[in-house]
Short mmCIF file of C-alpha atoms in Angstrom, two decimals:
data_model
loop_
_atom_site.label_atom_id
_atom_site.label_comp_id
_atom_site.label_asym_id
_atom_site.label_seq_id
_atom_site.Cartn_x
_atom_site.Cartn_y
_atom_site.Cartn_z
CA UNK M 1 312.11 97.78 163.09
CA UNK M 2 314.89 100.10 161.74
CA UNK M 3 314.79 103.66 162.68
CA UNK M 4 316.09 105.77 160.05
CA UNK M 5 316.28 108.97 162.41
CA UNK M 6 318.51 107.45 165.16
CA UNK M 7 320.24 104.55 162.99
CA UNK M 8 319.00 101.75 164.96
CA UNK M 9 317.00 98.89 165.31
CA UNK M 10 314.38 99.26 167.74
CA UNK M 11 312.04 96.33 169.11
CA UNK M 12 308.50 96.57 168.55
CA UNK M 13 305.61 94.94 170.02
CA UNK M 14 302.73 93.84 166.90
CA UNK M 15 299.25 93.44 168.65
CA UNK M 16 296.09 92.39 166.53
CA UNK M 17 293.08 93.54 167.93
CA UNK M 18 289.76 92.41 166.59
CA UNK M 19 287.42 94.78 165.79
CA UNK M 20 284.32 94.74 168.18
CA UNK M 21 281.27 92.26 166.98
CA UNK M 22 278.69 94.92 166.26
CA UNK M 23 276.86 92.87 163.77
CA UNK M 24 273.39 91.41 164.92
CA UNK M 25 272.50 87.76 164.66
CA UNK M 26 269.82 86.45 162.18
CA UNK M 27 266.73 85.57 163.82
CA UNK M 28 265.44 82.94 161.87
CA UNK M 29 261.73 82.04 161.72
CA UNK M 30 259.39 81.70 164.49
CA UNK M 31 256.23 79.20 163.89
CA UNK M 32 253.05 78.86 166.06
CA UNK M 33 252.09 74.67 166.94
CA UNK M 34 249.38 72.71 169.19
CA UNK M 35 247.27 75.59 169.40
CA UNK M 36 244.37 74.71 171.95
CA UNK M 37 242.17 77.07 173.65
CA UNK M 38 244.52 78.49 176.52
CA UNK M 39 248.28 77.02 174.91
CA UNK M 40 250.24 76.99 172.11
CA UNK M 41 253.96 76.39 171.57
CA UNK M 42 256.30 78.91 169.93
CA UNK M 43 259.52 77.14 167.85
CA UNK M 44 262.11 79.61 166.51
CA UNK M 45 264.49 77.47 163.52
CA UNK M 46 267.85 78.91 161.72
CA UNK M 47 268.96 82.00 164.25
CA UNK M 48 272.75 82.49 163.56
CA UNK M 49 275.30 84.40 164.28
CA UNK M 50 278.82 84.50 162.47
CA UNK M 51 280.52 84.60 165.63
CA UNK M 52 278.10 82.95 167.64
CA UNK M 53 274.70 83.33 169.89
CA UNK M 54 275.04 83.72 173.45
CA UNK M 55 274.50 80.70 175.58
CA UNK M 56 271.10 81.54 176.20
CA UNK M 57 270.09 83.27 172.97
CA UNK M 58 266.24 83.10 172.72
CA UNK M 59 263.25 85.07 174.41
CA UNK M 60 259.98 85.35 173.63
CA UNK M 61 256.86 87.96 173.78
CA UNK M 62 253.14 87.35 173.36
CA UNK M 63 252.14 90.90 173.57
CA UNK M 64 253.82 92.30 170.09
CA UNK M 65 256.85 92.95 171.96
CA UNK M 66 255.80 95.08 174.77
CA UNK M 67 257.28 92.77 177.26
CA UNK M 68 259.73 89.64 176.95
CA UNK M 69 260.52 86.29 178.73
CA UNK M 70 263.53 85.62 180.36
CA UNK M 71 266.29 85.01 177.61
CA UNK M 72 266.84 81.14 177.39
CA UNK M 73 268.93 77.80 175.97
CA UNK M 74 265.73 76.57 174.21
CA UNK M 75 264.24 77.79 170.55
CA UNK M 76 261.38 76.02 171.92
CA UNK M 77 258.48 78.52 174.27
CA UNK M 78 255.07 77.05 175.88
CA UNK M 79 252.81 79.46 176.13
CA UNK M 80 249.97 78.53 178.73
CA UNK M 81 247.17 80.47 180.65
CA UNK M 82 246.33 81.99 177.24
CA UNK M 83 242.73 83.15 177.09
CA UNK M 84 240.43 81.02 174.81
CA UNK M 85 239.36 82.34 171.14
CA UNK M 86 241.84 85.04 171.25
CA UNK M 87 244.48 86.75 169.08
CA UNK M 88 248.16 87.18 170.02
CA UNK M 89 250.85 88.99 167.80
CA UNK M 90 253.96 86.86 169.27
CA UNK M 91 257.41 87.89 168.95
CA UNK M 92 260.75 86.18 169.65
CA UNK M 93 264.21 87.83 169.48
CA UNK M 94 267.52 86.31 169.55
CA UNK M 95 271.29 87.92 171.19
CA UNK M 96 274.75 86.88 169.83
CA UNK M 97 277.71 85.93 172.29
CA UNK M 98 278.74 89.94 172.00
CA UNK M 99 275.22 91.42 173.37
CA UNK M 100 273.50 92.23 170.12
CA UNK M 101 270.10 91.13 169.77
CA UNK M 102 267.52 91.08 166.67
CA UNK M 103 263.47 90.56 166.85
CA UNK M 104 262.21 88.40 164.88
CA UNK M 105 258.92 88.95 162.52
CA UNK M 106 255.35 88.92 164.28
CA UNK M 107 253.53 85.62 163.74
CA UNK M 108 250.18 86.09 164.58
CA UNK M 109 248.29 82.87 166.54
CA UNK M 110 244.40 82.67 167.87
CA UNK M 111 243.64 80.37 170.23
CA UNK M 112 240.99 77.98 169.72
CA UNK M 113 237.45 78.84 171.31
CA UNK M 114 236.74 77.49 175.00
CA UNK M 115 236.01 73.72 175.11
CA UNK M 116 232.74 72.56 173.64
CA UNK M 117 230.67 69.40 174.46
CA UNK M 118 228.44 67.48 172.42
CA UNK M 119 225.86 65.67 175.06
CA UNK M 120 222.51 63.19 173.76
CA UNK M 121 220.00 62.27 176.53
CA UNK M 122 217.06 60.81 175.78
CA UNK M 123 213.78 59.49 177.49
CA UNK M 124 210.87 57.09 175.90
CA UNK M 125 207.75 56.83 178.03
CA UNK M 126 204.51 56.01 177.10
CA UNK M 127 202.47 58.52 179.77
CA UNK M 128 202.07 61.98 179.51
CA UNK M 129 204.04 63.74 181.55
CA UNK M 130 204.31 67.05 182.94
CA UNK M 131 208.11 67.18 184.26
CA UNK M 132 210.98 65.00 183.14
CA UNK M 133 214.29 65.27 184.97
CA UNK M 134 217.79 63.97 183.04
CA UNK M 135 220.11 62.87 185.70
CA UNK M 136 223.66 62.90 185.65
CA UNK M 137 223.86 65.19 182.75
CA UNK M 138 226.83 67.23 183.79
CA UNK M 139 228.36 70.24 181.36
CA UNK M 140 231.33 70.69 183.74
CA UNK M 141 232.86 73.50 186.38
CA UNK M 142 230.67 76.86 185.39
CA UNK M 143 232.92 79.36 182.84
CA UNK M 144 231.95 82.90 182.28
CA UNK M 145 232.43 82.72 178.31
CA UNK M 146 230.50 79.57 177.73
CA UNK M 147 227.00 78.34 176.06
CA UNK M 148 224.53 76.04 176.83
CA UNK M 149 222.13 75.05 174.41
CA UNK M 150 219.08 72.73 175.27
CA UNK M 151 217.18 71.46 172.61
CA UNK M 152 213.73 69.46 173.39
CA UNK M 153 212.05 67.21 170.64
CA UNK M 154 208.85 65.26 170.66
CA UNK M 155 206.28 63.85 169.41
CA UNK M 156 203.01 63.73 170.20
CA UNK M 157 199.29 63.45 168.18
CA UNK M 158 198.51 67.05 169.59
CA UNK M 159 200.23 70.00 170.16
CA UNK M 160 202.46 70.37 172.99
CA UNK M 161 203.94 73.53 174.86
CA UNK M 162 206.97 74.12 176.72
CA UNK M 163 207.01 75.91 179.55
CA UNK M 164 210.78 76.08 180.75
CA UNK M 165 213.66 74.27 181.11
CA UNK M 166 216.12 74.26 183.76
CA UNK M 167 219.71 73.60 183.91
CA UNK M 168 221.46 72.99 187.24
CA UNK M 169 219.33 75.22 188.99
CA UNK M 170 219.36 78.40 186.75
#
């Protein structure tokens, strides 16, 4: 560079600097899959960044964003020991190379209700009787939030009266 005031050339040292990223990623969309009644799988698809996402860019929140997993490598989050027939607002967010991070929209996702059996047992005898017992009739491991319905039919030429029923002891 010349320098008019002294009459010289002077060397000069030209540094580019770039300019700090301060410009969030995208987030891309978030979708809800293989819902059953305590999992479901959450799959984010097109987060971007201009100058790239950080090598572990994606974390995930099934409580509206009140808390977050661990930020990790995969777009892909299981979600298990969900409670059956029950609404989550899920969240994901996503963090560029530089530290800036973006949530993503809610997608809302219900679990399916608690597992449900279909059971037939039947019995044909001529006599009358007064107590019939169906064996090996199991309806599984005892759940706070589940049904059982018994249903009886017969026939018979006079009217007939049921007194109780009983199920494994209750």
């Amino acid at each position: 560079v010349w320098a008019t005031s002294i009459s010289k050339w002077i060397a000069t040292l030209i540094h580019t600097v770039t300019p700090p990223d301060i410009t969030p990623p995208v987030a891309g969309t978030m979708a809800s899959s293989a819902i059953t009644d305590t999992t479901y799988t959450l799959t984010v698809t097109g987060a971007s960044d201009v100058r790239g996402l950080d090598s572990a860019p994606y974390s995930f929140s099934t409580d509206d964003g009140a808390t977050y997993s661990a930020y990790q490598t995969s777009a892909v989050y299981n979600v298990t020991g969900a409670a059956a027939n029950t609404a989550y607002n899920t969240k994901h967010r996503v963090r560029d190379a530089a530290g800036n991070v973006t949530v993503g929209a809610t997608v809302a996702v219900t679990t399916l209700p608690a597992f449900s059996m279909a059971m037939t047992s039947h019995a044909i005898d001529a006599t009358d009787l007064s107590t019939y017992t169906f064996a090996a009739a199991g309806v599984g491991a005892a759940q706070a939030d589940r049904t059982v319905v018994v249903g009886v039919q017969w026939r018979a030429a006079t009217a007939v009266t049921l007194t109780s029923a009983t199920i494994g002891g209750v």
